[in-house]
Coordinates of C-alpha atoms in Angstrom, one line a residue:
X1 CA 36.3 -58.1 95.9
X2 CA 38.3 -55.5 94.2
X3 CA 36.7 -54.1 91.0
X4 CA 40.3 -55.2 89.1
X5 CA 39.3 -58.5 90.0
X6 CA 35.8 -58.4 88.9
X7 CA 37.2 -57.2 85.6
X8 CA 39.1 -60.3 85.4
X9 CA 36.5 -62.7 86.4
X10 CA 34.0 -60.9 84.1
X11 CA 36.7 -61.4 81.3
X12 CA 37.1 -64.9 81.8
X13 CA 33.6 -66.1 81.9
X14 CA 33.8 -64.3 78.4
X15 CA 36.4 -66.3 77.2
X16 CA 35.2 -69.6 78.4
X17 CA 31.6 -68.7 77.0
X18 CA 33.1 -67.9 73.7
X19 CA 35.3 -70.7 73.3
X20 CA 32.5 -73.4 74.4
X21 CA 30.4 -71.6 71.8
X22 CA 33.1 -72.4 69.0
X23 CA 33.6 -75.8 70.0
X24 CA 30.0 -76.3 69.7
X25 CA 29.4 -75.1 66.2
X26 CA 32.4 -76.6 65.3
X27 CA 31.2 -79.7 65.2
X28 CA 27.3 -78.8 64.0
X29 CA 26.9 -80.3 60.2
X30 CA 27.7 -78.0 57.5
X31 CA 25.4 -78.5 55.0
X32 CA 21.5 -79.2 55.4
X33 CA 19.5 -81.5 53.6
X34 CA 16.6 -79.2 51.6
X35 CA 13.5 -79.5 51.4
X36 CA 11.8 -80.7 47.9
X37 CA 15.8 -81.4 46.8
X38 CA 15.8 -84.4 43.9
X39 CA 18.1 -87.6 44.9
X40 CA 20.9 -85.9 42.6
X41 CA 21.0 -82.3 44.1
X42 CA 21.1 -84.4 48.0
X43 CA 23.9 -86.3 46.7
X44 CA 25.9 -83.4 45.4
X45 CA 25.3 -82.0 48.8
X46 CA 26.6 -84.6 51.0
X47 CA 29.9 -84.5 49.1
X48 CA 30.9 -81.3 50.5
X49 CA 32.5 -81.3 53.5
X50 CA 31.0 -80.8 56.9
X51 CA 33.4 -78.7 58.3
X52 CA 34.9 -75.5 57.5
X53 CA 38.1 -74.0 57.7
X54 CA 37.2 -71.4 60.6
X55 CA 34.1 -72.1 63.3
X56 CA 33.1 -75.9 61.5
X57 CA 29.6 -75.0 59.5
X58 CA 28.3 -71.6 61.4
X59 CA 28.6 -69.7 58.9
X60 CA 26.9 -72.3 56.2
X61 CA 24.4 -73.1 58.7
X62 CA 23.7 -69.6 59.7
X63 CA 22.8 -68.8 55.8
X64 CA 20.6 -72.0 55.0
X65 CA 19.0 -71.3 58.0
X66 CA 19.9 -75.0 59.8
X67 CA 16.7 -76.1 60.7
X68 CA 16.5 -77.7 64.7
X69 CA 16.2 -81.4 63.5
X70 CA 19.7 -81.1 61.5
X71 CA 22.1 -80.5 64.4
X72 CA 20.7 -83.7 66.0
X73 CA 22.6 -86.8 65.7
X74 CA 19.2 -88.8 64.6
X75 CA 19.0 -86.6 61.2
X76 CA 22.3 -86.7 60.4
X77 CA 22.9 -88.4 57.2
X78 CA 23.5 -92.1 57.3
X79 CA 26.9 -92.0 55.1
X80 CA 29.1 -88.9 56.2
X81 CA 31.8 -88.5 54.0
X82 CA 35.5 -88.7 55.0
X83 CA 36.6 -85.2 56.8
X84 CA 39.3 -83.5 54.7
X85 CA 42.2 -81.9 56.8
X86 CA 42.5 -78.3 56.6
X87 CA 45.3 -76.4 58.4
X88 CA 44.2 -74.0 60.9
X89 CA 45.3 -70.3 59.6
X90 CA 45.4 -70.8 55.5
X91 CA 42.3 -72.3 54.2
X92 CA 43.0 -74.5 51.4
X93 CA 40.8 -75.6 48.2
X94 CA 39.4 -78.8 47.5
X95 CA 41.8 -80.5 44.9
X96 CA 39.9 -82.7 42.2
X97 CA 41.2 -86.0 41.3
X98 CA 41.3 -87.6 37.8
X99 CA 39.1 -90.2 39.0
X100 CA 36.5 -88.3 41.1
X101 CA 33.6 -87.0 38.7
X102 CA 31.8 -83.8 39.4
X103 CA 27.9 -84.7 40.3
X104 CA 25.9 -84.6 37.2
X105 CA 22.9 -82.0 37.3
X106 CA 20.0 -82.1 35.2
X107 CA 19.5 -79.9 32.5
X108 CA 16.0 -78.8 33.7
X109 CA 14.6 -79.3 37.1
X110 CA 12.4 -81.9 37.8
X111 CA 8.3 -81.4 37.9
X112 CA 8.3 -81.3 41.7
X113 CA 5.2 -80.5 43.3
X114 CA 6.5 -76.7 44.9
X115 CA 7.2 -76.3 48.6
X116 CA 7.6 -73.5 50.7
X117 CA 11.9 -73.1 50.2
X118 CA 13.4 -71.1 53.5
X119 CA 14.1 -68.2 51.5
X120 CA 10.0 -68.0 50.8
X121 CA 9.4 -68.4 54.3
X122 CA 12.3 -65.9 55.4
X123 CA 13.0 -63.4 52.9
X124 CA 15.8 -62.2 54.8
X125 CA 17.5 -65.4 54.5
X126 CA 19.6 -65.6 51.0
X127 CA 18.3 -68.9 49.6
X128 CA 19.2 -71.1 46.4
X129 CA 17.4 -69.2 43.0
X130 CA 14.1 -71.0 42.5
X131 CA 13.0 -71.9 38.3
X132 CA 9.6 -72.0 37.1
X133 CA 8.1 -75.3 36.9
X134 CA 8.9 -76.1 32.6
X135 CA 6.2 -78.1 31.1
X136 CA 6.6 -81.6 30.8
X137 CA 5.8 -82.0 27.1
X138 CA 5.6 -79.3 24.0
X139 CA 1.6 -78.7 23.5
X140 CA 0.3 -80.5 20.7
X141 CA -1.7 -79.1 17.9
X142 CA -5.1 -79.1 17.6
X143 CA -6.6 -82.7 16.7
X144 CA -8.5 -83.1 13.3
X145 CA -12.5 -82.9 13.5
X146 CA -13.8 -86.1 13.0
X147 CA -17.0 -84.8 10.9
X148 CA -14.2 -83.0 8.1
X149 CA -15.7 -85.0 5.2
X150 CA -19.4 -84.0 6.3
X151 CA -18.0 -80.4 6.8
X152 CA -16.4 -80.8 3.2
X153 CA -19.9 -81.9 2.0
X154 CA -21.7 -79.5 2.9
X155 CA -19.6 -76.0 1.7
X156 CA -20.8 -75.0 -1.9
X157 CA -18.2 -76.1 -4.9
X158 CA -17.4 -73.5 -7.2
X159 CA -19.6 -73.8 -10.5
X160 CA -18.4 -76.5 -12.7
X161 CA -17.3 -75.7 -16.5
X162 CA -19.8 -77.2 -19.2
X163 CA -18.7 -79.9 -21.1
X164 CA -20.1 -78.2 -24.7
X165 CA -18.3 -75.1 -24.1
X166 CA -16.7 -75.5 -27.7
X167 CA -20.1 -76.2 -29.3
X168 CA -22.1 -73.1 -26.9
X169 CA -19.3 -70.6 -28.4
X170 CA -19.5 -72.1 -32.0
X171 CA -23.6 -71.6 -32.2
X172 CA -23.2 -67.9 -30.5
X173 CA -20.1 -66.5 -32.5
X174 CA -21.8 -64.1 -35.3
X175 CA -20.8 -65.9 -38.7
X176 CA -18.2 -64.7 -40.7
X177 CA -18.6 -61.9 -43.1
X178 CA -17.1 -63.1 -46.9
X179 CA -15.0 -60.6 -48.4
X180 CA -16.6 -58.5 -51.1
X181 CA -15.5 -59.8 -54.5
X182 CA -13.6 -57.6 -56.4
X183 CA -14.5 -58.6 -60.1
X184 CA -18.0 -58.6 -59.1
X185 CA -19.6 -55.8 -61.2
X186 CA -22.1 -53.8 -59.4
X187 CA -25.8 -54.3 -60.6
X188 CA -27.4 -52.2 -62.6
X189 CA -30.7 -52.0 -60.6
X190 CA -30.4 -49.5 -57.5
X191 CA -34.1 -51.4 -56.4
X192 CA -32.0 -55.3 -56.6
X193 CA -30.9 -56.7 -53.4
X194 CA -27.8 -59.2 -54.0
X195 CA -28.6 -62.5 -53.5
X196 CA -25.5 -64.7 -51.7
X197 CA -24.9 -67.9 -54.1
X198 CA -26.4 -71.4 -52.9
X199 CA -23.1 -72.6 -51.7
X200 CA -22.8 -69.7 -49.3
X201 CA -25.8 -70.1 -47.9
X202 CA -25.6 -74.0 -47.6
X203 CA -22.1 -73.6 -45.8
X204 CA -24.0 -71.1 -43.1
X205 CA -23.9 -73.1 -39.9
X206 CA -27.2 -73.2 -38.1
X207 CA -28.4 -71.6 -35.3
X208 CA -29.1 -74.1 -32.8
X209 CA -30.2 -72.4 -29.4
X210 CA -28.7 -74.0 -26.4
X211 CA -30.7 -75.2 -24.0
X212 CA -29.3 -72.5 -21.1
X213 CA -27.4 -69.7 -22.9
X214 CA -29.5 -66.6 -24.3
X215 CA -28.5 -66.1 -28.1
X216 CA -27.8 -62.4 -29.5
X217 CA -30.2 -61.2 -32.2
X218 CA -29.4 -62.6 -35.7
X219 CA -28.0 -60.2 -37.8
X220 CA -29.7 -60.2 -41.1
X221 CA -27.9 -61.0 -44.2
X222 CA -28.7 -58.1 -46.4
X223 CA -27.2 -55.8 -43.8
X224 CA -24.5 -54.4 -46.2
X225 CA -27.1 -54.0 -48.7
X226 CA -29.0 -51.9 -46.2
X227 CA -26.3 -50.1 -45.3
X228 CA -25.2 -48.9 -49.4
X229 CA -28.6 -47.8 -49.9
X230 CA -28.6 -46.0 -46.6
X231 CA -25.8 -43.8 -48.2
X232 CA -27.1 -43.4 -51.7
X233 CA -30.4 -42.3 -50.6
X234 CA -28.5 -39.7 -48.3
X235 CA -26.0 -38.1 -51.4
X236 CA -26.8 -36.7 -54.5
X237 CA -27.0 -38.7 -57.3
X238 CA -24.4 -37.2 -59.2
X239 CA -22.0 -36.5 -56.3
X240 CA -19.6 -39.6 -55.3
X241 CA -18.7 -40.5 -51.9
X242 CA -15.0 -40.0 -51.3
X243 CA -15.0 -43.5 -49.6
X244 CA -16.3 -45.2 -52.9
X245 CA -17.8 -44.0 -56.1
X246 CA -21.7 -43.8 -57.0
X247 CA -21.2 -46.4 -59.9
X248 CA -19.7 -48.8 -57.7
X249 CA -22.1 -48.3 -54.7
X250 CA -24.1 -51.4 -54.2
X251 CA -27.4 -51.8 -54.7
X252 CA -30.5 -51.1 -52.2
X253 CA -32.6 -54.5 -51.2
X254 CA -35.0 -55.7 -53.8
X255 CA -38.2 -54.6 -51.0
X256 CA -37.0 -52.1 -49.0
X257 CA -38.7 -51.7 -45.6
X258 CA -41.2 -48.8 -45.1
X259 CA -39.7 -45.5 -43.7
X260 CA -41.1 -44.4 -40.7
X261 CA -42.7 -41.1 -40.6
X262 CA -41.9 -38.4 -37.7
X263 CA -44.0 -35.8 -37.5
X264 CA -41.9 -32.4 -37.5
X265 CA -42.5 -29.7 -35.2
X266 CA -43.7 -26.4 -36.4
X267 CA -40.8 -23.8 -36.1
X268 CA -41.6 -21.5 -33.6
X269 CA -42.7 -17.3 -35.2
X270 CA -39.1 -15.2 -34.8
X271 CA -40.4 -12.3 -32.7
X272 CA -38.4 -9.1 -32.3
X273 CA -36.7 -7.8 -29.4
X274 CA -38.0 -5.4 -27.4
X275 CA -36.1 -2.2 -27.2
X276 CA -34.9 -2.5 -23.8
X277 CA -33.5 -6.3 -24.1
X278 CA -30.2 -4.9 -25.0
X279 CA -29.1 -2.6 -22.5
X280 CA -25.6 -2.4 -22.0
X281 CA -24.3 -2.8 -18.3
X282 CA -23.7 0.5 -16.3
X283 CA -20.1 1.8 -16.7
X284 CA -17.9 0.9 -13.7
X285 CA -16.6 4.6 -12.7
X286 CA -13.2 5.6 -11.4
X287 CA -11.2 8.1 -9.4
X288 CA -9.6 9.9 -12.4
X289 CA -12.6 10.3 -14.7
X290 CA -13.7 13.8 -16.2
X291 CA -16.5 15.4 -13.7
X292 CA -19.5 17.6 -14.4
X293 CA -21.3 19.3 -11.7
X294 CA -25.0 19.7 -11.9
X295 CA -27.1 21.8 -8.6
X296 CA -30.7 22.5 -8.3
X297 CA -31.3 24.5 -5.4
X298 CA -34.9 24.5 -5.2
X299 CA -34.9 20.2 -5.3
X300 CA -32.3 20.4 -2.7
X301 CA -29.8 18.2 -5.0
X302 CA -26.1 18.1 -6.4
X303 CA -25.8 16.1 -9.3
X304 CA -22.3 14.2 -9.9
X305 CA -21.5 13.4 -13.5
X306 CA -18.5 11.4 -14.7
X307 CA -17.7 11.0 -18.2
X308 CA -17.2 7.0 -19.2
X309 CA -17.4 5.8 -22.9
X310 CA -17.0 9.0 -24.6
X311 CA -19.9 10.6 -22.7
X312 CA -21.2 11.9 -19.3
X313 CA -23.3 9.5 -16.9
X314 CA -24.6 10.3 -14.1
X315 CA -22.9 8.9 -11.3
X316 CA -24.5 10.1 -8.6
X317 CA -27.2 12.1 -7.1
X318 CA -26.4 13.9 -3.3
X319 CA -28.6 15.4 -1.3
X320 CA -28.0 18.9 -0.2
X321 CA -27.7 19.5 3.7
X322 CA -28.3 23.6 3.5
X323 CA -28.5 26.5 0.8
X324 CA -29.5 30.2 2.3
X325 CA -31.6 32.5 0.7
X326 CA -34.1 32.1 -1.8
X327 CA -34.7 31.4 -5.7
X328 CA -33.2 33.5 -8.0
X329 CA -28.9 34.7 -8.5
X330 CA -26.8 36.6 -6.2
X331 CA -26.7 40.5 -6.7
X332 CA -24.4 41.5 -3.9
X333 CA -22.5 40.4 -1.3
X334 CA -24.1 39.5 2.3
X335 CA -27.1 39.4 0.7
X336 CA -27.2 35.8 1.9
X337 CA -28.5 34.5 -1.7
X338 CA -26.7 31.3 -3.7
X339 CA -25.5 32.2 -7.0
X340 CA -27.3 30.9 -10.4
X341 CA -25.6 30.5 -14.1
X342 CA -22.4 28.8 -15.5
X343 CA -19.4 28.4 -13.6
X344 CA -15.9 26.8 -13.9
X345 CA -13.5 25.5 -11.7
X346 CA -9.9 25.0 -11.5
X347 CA -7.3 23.5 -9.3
X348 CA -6.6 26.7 -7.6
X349 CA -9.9 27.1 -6.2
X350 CA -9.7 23.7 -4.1
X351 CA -9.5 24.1 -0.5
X352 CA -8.6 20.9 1.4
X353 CA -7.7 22.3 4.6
X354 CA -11.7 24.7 4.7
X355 CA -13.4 25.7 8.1
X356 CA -16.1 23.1 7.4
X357 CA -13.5 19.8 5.7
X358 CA -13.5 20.2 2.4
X359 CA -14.4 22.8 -0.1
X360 CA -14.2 24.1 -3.8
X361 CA -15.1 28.1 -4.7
X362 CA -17.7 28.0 -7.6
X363 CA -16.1 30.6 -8.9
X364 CA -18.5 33.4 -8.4
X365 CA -18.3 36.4 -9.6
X366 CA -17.6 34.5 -13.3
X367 CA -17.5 36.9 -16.6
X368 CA -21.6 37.4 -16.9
X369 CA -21.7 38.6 -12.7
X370 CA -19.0 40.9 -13.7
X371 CA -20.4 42.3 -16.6
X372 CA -23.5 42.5 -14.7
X373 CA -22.0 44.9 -11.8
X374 CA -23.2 41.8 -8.8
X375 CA -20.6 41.7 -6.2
X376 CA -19.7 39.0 -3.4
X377 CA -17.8 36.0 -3.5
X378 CA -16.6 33.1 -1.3
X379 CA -19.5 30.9 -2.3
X380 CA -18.2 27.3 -1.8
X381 CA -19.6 23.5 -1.8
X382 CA -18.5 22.5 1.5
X383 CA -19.1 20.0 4.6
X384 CA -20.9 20.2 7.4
X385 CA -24.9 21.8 7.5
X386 CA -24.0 25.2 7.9
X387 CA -24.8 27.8 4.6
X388 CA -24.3 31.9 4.6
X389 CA -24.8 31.7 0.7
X390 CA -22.9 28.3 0.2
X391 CA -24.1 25.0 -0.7
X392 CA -23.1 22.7 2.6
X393 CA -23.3 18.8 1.7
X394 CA -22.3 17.2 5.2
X395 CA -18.4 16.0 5.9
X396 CA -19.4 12.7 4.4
X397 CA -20.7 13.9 1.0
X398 CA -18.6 16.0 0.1
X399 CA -15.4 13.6 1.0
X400 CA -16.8 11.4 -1.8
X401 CA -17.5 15.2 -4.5
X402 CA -14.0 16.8 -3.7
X403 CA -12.2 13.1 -4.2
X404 CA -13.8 12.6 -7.6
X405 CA -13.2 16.4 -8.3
X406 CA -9.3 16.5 -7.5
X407 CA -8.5 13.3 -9.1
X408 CA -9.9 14.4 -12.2
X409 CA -8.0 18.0 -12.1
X410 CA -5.2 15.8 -11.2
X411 CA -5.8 13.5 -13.9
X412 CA -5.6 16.2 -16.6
X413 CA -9.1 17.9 -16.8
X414 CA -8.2 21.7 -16.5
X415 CA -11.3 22.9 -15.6
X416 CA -14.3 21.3 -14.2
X417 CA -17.9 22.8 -15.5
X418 CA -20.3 23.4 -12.6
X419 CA -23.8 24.7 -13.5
X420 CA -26.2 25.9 -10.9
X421 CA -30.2 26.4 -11.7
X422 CA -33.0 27.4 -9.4
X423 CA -34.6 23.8 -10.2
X424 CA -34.9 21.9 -12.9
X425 CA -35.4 23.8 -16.3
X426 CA -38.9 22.9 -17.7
X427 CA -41.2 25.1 -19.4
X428 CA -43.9 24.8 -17.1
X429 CA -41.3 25.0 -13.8
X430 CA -40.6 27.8 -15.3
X431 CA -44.0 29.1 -16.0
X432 CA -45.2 27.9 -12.6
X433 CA -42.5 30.3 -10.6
X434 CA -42.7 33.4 -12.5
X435 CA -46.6 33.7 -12.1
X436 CA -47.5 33.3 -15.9
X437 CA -50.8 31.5 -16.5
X438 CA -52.7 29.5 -14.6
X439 CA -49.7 27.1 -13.5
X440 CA -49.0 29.7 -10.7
X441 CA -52.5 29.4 -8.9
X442 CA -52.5 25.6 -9.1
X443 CA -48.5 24.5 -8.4
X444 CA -48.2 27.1 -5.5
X445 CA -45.5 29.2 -7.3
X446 CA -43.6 32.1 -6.0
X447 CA -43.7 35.8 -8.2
X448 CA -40.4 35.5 -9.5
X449 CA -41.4 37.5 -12.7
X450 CA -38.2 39.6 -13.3
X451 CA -35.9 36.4 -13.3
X452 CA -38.6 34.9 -15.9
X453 CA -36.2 36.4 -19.2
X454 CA -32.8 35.2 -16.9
X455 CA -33.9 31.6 -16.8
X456 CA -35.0 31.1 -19.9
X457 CA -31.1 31.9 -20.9
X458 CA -30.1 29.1 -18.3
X459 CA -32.9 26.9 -19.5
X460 CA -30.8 27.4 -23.2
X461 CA -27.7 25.9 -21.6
X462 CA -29.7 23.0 -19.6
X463 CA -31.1 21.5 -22.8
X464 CA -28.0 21.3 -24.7
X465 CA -26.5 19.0 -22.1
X466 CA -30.0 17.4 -21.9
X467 CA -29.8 16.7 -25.9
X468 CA -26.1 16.0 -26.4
X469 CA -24.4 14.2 -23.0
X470 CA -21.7 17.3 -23.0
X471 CA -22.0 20.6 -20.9
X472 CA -21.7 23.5 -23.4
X473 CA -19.3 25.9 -23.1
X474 CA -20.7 29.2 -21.8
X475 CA -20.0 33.0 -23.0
X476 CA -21.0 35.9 -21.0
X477 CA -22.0 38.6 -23.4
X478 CA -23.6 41.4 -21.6
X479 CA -27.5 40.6 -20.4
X480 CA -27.2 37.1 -21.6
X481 CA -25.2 33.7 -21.8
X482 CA -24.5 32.5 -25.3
X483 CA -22.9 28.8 -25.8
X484 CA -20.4 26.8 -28.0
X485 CA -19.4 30.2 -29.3
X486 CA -19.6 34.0 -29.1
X487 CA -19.7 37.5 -30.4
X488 CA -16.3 39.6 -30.3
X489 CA -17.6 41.4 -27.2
X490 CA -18.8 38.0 -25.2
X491 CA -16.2 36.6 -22.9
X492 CA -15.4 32.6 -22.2
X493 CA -16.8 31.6 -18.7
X494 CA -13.7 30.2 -17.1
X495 CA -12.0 29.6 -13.7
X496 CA -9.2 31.3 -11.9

């Protein structure tokens, strides 16, 4: 066979298959009864028609998913309706008639026990839309307890008004007080009560206690009485109240009640204050201030002074790192000494930008050196540890001594008093370093006889401040130091 004719025959089996397959579902039913459908929704069914316009009801029975028993003549319907004529290309609508009523539907399904639909069983199979079951009846409200009146019995009642009310409030209400009379002359007697008239007190309701109310204490009826004499006894006699005259001032109850006696309390003996219990606070010090300068070389110590209220306190007291040589003044230069006696200093003899921080010259040689033919100079208060005839007070102190001393110059104070003594200035320091008496044997002193006349002078100086709060202002005339004033050939200690 030639494969042209195979291709033929092939082709026509195709044909014949195809067509045999369209006559057959031609005449399958179109619609299926369903499963769990109520008598209403079966009839609506049957009234469509079986056929279709194009291949009968394949493509209805392919979506409801005809089941086998359908397509057999034994469970097909027992009333088919009429077949409609369709034409074969246009497919044409079903026309309603006047008469023919569309099939009724019920508002809400029916409470059908659920079945398994086709589309639960084949979800791939579009089905009809499945509702929720709806109740059958709205729920009802919870029924009344039977035991209400028992239940009513037994929760507690509110407490129940008295019956006597008006009678409890009529016996507790205080009576009412009569107005004073106004033509009524006071009596004469302060010692007389007054006595209220018969009628008054016959009219006075009685106190009747009730039975479960607690009565208020009575009030007693010569209260007002009480209360005059009260205030008589307290003014003088012939003083009136402004609130109502002596004369007219009732009088006190005929038996006045005892006074109770308090005992009074000794007063307590005033003692004087001791000396010390006044002590006014310690000034609060500022940059700015006016500075003294106190040094004691032999105690190691640089005292800073700060004037606050009109006089100097001591503000305070810094230890001295190094000083080089030993007690006594400077003579000459390199001679390694530190300089004694009274010195000044000015703004031109601060040096912020020193070798060792911060420094101020003393101001040696002053007038008396001068006078005195001692040479040298460039003896500072400095930082660092490190003297050759300086005083050295550490970076750290004298930060805190050159800030106070600027601000002051700064502030207005033209010169700044520095005074420099071999230690302090005592009588028997004194005595004890310059070998005189016994004082040297026992405190260990030095033989610093020829300075004995020299310190004396500074010990002149060191008590004025000591009496008086102010450094004096020193005079170099010749051999000695004179203060607050000098000769025409003494000269005023003063800076540069």
């Amino acid at each position: 066979m030639k494969p042209r004719l195979t291709h033929l025959l092939l082709a026509s089996l195709a044909l014949a298959a195809l067509g045999g397959g369209v006559a057959i579902l031609r005449f399958l039913p179109g619609v299926a009864p369903q499963r769990g459908a109520s008598p209403a929704q079966q009839t609506a069914m049957a009234a469509k028609p079986a056929v279709g316009p194009i291949g009968g009801a394949m493509l209805p029975g392919l979506r409801r998913g005809v089941p086998p028993e359908a397509t057999s003549p034994v469970a097909a319907p027992a009333e088919t309706p009429a077949p409609v004529t369709i034409p074969a290309l246009a497919p044409a609508a079903p026309v309603a008639t006047a008469a023919q009523e569309p099939p009724q539907t019920p508002p809400f399904p029916t409470a059908v026990a659920p079945e398994a639909s086709p589309a639960a069983e084949n979800p791939d199979v579009e089905g009809d839309v499945s509702f929720p079951p709806q109740p059958a009846a709205p729920p009802l409200p919870p029924s009344r307890p039977a035991d209400l009146a028992k239940i009513a019995a037994q929760t507690p009642l509110p407490p129940s008004r008295p019956g006597d009310l008006d009678r409890l409030a009529a016996v507790t209400a205080p009576p009412p007080e009569a107005p004073p009379a106004a033509s009524a002359p006071a009596p004469e007697s302060p010692s007389v009560a007054p006595v209220p008239p018969a009628s008054e007190a016959a009219q006075t309701p009685e106190r009747t206690p009730a039975p479960d109310a607690p009565l208020p204490p009575t009030r007693p009826r010569e209260l007002a009485g009480v209360a005059a004499s009260t205030r008589v006894a307290a003014a003088p006699a012939d003083q009136a109240t402004p609130a109502q005259p002596a004369a007219a001032a009732p009088a006190p109850p005929a038996a006045a009640a005892p006074t109770t006696q308090v005992a009074r309390l000794p007063e307590p003996a005033l003692r004087p204050a001791p000396e010390d219990a006044f002590q006014q606070p310690p000034p609060k010090f500022g940059m700015g201030d006016q500075v003294f300068v106190r040094i004691f070389k032999q105690e190691g110590q640089l005292e800073l002074w700060l004037r606050k209220n009109g006089r100097f306190n001591l503000y305070k007291t810094f230890p001295i790192c190094k000083w080089s040589g030993r007690l006594g003044p400077k003579i000459k230069e390199a001679d390694y000494q530190s300089p004694e006696g009274f010195y000044s200093v000015s703004a031109r003899q601060l040096n912020p930008h020193s070798n060792y921080h911060r420094a101020f010259n003393v101001g040696y040689p002053n007038a008396f050196d001068r006078q005195n033919g001692r040479t040298g100079g460039l003896v500072m208060v400095h930082g660092a540890c490190k003297s050759v005839g300086c005083f050295a007070m550490t970076d750290r102190g004298i930060e805190e001594i050159y800030g106070f001393v600027e601000a002051a110059l700064r502030a207005g104070q033209k010169e700044i008093a520095v005074h420099i003594f071999p230690f302090r200035m005592t009588d028997a320091a004194i005595a004890r370093e310059t070998g005189g008496g016994w004082l040297a044997f026992v405190g260990g002193g030095g033989n610093y006889a020829q300075w004995t006349s020299f310190w004396k002078n500074l010990k002149q100086g060191y008590d004025l401040f000591e009496r008086t709060g102010e450094p004096p202002v020193a005079f170099a005339c010749g051999d000695h130091y004179e203060f607050d004033g000098g000769g025409a050939s003494c000269r005023r200690v003063a800076g540069w």
